[in-house]
Short mmCIF file of N, CA and C in Angstrom, two decimals:
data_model
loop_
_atom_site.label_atom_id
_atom_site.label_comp_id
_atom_site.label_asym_id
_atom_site.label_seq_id
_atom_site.Cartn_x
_atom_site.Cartn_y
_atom_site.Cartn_z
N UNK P 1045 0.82 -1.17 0.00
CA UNK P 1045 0.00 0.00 0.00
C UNK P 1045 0.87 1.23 0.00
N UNK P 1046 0.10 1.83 -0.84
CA UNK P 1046 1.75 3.41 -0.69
C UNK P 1046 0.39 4.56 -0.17
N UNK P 1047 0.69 5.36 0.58
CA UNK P 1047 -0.05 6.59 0.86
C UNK P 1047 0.64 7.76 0.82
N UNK P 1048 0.40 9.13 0.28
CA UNK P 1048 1.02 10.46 0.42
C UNK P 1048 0.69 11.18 1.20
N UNK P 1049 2.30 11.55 1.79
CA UNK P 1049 2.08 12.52 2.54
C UNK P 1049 2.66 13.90 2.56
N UNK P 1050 2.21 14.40 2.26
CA UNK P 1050 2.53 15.62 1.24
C UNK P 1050 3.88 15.69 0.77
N UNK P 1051 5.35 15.52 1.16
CA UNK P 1051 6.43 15.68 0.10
C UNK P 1051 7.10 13.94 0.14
N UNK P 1052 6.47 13.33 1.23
CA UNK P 1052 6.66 11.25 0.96
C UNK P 1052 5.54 10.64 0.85
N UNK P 1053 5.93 9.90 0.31
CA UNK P 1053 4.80 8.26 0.45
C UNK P 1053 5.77 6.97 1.22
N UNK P 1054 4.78 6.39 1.97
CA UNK P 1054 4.35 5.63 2.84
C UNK P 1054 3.80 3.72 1.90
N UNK P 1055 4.50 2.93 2.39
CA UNK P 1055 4.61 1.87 2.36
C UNK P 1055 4.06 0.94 3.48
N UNK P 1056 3.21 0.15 2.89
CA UNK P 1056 3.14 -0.77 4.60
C UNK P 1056 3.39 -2.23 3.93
N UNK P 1057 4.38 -3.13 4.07
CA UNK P 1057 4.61 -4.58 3.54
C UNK P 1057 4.67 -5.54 5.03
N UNK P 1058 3.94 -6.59 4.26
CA UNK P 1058 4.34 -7.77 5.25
C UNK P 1058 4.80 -9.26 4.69
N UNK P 1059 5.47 -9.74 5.58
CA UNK P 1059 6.89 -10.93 5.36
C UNK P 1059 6.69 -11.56 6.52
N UNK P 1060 6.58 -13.10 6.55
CA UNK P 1060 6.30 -13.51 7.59
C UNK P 1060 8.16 -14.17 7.60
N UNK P 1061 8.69 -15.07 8.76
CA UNK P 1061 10.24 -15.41 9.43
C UNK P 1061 9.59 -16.98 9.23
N UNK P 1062 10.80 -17.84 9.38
CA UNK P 1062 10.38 -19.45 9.39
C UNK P 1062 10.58 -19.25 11.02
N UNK P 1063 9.62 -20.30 11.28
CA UNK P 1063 9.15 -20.09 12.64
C UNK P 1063 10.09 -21.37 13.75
N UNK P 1064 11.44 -21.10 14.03
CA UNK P 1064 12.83 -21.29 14.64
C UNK P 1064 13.53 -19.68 15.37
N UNK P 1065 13.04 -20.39 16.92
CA UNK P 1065 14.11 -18.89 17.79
C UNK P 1065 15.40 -18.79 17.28
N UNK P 1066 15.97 -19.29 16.91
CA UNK P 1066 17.47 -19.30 16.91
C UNK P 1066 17.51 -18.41 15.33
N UNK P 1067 16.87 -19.24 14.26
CA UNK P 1067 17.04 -18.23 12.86
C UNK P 1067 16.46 -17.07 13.26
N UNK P 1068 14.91 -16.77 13.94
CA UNK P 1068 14.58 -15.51 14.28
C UNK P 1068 15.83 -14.42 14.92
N UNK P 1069 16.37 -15.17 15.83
CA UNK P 1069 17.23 -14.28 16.54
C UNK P 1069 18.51 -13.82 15.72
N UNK P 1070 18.71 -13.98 14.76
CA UNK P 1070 19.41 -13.94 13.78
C UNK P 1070 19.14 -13.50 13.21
N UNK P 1071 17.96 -13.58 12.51
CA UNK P 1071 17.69 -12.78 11.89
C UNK P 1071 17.51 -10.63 12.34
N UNK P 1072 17.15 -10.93 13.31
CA UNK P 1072 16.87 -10.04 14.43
C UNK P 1072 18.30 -9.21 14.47
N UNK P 1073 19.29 -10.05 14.96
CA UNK P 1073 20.80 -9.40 15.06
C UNK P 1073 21.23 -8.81 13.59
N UNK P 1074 20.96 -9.55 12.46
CA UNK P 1074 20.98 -8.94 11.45
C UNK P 1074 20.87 -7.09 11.06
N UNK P 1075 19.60 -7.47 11.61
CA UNK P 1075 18.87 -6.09 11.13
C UNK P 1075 19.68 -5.17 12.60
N UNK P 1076 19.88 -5.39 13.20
CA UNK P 1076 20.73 -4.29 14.16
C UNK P 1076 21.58 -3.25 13.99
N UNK P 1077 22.27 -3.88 12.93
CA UNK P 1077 23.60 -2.89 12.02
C UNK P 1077 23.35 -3.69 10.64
N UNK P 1078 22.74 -3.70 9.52
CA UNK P 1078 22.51 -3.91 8.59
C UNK P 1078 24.18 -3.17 7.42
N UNK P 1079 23.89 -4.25 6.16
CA UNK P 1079 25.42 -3.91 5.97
C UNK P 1079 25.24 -2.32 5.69
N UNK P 1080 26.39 -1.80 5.56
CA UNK P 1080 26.70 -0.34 4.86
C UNK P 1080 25.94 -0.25 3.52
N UNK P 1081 26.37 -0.92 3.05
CA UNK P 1081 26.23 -1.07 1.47
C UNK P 1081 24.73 -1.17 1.01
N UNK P 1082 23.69 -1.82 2.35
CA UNK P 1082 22.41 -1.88 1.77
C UNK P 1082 21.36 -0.75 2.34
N UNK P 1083 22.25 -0.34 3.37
CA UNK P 1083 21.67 1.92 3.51
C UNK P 1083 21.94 1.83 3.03
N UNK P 1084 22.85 2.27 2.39
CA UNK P 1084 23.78 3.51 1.18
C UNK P 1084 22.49 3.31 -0.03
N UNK P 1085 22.61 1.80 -0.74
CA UNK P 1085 21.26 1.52 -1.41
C UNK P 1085 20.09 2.07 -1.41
N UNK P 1086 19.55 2.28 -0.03
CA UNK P 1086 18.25 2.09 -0.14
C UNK P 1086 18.17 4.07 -0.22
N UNK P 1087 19.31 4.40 0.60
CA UNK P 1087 18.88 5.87 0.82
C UNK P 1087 18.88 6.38 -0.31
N UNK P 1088 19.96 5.76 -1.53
CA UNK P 1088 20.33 6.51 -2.89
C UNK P 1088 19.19 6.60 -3.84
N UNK P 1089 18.32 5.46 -3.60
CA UNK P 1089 16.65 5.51 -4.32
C UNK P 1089 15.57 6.08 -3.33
N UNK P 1090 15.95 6.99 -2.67
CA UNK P 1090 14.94 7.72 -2.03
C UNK P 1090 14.39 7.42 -1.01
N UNK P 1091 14.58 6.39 -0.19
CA UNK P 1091 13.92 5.69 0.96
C UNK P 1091 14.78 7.08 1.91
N UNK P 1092 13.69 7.18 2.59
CA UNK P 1092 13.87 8.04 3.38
C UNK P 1092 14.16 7.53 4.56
N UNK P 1093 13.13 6.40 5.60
CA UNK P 1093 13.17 5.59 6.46
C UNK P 1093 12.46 4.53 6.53
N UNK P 1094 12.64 3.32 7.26
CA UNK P 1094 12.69 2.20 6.69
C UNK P 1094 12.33 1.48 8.45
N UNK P 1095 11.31 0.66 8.93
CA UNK P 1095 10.90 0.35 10.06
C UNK P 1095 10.16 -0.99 9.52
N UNK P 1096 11.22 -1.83 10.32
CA UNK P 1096 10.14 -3.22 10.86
C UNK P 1096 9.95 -3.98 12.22
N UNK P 1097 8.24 -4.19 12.29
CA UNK P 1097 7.97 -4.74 13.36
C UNK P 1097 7.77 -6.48 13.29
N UNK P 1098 7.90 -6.79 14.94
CA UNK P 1098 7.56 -8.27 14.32
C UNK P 1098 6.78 -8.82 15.37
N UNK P 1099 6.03 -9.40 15.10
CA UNK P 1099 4.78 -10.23 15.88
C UNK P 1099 4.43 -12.01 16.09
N UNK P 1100 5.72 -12.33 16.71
CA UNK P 1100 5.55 -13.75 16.35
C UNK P 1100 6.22 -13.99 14.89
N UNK P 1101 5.81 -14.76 14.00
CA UNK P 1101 6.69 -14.79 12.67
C UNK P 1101 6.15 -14.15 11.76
N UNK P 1102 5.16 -12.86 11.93
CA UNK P 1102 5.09 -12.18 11.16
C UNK P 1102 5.70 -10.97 11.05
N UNK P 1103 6.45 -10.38 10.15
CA UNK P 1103 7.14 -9.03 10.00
C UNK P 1103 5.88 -8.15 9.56
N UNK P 1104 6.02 -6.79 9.79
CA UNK P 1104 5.49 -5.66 9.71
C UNK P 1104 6.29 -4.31 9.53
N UNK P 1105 6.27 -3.92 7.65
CA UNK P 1105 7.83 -2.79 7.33
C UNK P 1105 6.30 -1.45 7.23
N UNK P 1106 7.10 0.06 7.72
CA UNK P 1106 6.85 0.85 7.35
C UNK P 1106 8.23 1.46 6.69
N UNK P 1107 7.76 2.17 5.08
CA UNK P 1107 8.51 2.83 4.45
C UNK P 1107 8.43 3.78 4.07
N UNK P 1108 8.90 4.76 4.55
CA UNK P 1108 9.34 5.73 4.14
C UNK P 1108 9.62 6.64 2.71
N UNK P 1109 9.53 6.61 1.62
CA UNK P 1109 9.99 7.52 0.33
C UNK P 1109 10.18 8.76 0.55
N UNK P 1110 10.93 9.67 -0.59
CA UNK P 1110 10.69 10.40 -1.53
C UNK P 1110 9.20 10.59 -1.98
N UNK P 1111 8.54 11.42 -2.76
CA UNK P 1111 7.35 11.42 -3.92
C UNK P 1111 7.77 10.80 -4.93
N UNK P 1112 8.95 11.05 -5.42
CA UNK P 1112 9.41 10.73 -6.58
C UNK P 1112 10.31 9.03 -6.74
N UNK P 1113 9.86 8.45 -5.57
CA UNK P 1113 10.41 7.36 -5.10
C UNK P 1113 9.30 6.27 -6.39
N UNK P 1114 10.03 5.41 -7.79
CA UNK P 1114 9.79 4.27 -8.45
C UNK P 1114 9.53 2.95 -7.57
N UNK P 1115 9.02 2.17 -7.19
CA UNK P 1115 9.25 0.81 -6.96
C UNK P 1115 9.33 0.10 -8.08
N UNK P 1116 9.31 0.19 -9.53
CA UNK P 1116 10.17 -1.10 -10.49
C UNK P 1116 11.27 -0.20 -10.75
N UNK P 1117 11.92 0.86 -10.86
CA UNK P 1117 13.53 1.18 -11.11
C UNK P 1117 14.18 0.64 -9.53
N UNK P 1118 13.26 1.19 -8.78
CA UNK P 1118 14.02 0.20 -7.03
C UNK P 1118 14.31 -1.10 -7.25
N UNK P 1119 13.40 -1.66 -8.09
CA UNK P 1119 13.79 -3.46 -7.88
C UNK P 1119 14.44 -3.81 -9.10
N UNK P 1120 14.17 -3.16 -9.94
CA UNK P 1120 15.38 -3.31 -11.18
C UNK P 1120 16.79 -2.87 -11.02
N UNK P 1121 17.21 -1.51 -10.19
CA UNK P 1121 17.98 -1.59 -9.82
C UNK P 1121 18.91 -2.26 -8.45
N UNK P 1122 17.97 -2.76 -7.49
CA UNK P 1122 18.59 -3.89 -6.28
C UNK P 1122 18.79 -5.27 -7.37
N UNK P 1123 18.00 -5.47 -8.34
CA UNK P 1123 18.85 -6.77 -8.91
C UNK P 1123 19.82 -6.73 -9.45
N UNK P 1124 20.35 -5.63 -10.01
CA UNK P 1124 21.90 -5.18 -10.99
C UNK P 1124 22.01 -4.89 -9.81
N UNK P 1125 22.85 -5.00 -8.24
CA UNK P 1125 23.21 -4.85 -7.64
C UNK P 1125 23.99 -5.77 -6.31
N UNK P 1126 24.93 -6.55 -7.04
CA UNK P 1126 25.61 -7.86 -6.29
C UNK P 1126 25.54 -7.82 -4.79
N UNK P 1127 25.84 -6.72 -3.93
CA UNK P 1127 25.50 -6.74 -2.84
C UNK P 1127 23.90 -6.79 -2.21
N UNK P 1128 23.27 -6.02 -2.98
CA UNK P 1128 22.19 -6.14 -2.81
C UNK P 1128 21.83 -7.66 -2.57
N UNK P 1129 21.38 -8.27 -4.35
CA UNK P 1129 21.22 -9.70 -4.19
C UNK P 1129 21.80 -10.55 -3.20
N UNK P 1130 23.05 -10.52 -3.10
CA UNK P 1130 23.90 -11.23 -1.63
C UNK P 1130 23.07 -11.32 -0.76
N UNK P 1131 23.08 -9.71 -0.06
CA UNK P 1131 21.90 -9.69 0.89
C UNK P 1131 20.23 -10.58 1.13
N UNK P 1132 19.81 -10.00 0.03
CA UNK P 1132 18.61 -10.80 -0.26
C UNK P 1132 18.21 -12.34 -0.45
N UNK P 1133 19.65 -12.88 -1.03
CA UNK P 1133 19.98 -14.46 -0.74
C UNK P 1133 19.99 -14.84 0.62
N UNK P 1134 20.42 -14.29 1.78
CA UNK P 1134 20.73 -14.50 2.81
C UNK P 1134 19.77 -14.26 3.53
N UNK P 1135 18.99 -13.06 3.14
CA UNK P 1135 17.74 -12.93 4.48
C UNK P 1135 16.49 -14.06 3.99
N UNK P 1136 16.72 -14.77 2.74
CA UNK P 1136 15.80 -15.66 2.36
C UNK P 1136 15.51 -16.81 3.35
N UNK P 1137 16.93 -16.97 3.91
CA UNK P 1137 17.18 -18.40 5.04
C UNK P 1137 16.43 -17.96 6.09
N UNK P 1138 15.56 -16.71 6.28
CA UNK P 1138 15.04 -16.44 7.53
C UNK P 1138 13.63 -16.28 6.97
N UNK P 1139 13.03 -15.76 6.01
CA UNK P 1139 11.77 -15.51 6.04
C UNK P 1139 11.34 -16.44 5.05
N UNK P 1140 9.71 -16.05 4.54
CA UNK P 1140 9.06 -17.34 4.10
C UNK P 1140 7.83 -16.15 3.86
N UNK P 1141 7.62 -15.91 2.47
CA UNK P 1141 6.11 -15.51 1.74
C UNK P 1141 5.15 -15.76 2.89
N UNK P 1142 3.85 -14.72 3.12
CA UNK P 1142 2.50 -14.93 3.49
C UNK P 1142 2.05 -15.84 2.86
N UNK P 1143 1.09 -16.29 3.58
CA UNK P 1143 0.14 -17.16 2.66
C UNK P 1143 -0.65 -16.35 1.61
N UNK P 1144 -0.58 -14.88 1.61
CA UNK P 1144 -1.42 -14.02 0.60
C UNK P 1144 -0.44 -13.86 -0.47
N UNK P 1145 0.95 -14.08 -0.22
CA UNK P 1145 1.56 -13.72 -1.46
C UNK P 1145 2.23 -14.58 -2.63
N UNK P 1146 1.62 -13.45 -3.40
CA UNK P 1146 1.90 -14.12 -4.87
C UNK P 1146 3.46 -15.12 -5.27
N UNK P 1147 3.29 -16.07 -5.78
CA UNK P 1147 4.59 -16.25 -6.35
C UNK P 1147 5.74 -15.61 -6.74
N UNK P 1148 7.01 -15.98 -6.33
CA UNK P 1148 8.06 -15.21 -6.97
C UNK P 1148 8.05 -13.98 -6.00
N UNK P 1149 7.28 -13.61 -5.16
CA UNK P 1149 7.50 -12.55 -4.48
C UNK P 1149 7.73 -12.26 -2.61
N UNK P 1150 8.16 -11.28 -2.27
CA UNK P 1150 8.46 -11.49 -0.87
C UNK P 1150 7.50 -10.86 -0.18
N UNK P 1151 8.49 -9.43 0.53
CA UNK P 1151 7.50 -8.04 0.61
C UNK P 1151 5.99 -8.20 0.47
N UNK P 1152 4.93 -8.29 0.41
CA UNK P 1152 3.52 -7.65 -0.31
C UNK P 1152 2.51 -6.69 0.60
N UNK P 1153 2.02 -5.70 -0.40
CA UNK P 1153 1.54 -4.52 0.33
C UNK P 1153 0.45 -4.96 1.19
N UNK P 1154 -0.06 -4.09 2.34
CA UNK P 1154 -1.25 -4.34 3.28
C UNK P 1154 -2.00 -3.35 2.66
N UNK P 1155 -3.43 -3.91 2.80
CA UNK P 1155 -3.92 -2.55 2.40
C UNK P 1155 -4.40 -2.04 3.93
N UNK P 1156 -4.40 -0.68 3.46
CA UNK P 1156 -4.87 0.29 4.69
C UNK P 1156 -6.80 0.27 5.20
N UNK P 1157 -6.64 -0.24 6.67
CA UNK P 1157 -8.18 -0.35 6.57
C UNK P 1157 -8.59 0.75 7.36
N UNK P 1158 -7.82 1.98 7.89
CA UNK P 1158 -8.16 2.80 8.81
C UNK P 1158 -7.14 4.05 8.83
N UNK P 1159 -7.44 5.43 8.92
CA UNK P 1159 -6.75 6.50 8.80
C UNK P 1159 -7.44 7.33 9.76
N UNK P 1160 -7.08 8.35 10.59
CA UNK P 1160 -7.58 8.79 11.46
C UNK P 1160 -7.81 10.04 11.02
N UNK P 1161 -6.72 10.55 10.20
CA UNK P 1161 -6.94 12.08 9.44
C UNK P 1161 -8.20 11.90 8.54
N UNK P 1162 -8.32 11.25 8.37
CA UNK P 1162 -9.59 10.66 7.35
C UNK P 1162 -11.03 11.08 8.11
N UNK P 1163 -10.63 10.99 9.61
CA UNK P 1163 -12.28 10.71 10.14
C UNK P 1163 -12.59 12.23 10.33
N UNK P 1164 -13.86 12.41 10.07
CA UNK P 1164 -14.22 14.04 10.60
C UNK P 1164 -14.85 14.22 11.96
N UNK P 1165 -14.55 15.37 12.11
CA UNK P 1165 -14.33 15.64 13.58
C UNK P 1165 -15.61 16.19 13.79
N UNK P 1166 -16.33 15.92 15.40
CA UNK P 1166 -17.45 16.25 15.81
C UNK P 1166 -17.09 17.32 17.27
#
């Protein structure tokens, strides 16, 4: 789901973990200091900030953009990108597609069922 907010848009993806403490926790340490190389990445295509929660073996990312932030030049360019892929080979050993998501894919958007700026005020 992407939403604007006036100069970013907003991402909400979910990724569920294979369900093992030990890969979780690893996975977990991972993301603590993530390499150099895959900030440097993400900031250079506009990701502004980048947040995941986790609930049991489900992950929960909020993202951050630019306006002008692509998601197919983002993923066209993380695949021409050896470190990138590296990366992405490796966090594979930890997570595992929703049951909602499509083939071939990881990440997939939530849709938004509630906004509060949305509601009018009495």
């Amino acid at each position: 789901m992407s939403a604007s907010h006036g100069e970013t848009r907003r991402y909400c993806q979910a990724l569920d973990l294979v369900d093992d403490p030990q890969l979780i926790a690893e996975y977990q340490q991972y993301h603590r200091h993530i390499w150099p190389e895959i900030a440097q990445h993400l900031r250079q295509h506009g990701i502004q900030n980048m947040e995941i929660y986790r609930l049991g073996t489900r992950l929960f990312m909020i993202m951050e953009t630019c306006a002008s932030f692509d998601s197919a030049i983002f993923s066209r360019r993380s695949l021409e990108n050896p470190k990138v892929c590296e990366w992405e080979a490796l966090m594979w050993k930890y997570q595992r597609a929703t049951p909602w998501t499509p083939n071939g894919e990881k990440w997939v958007a939530m849709e938004r069922l509630f906004s509060l700026q949305e509601q009018t005020r009495s």
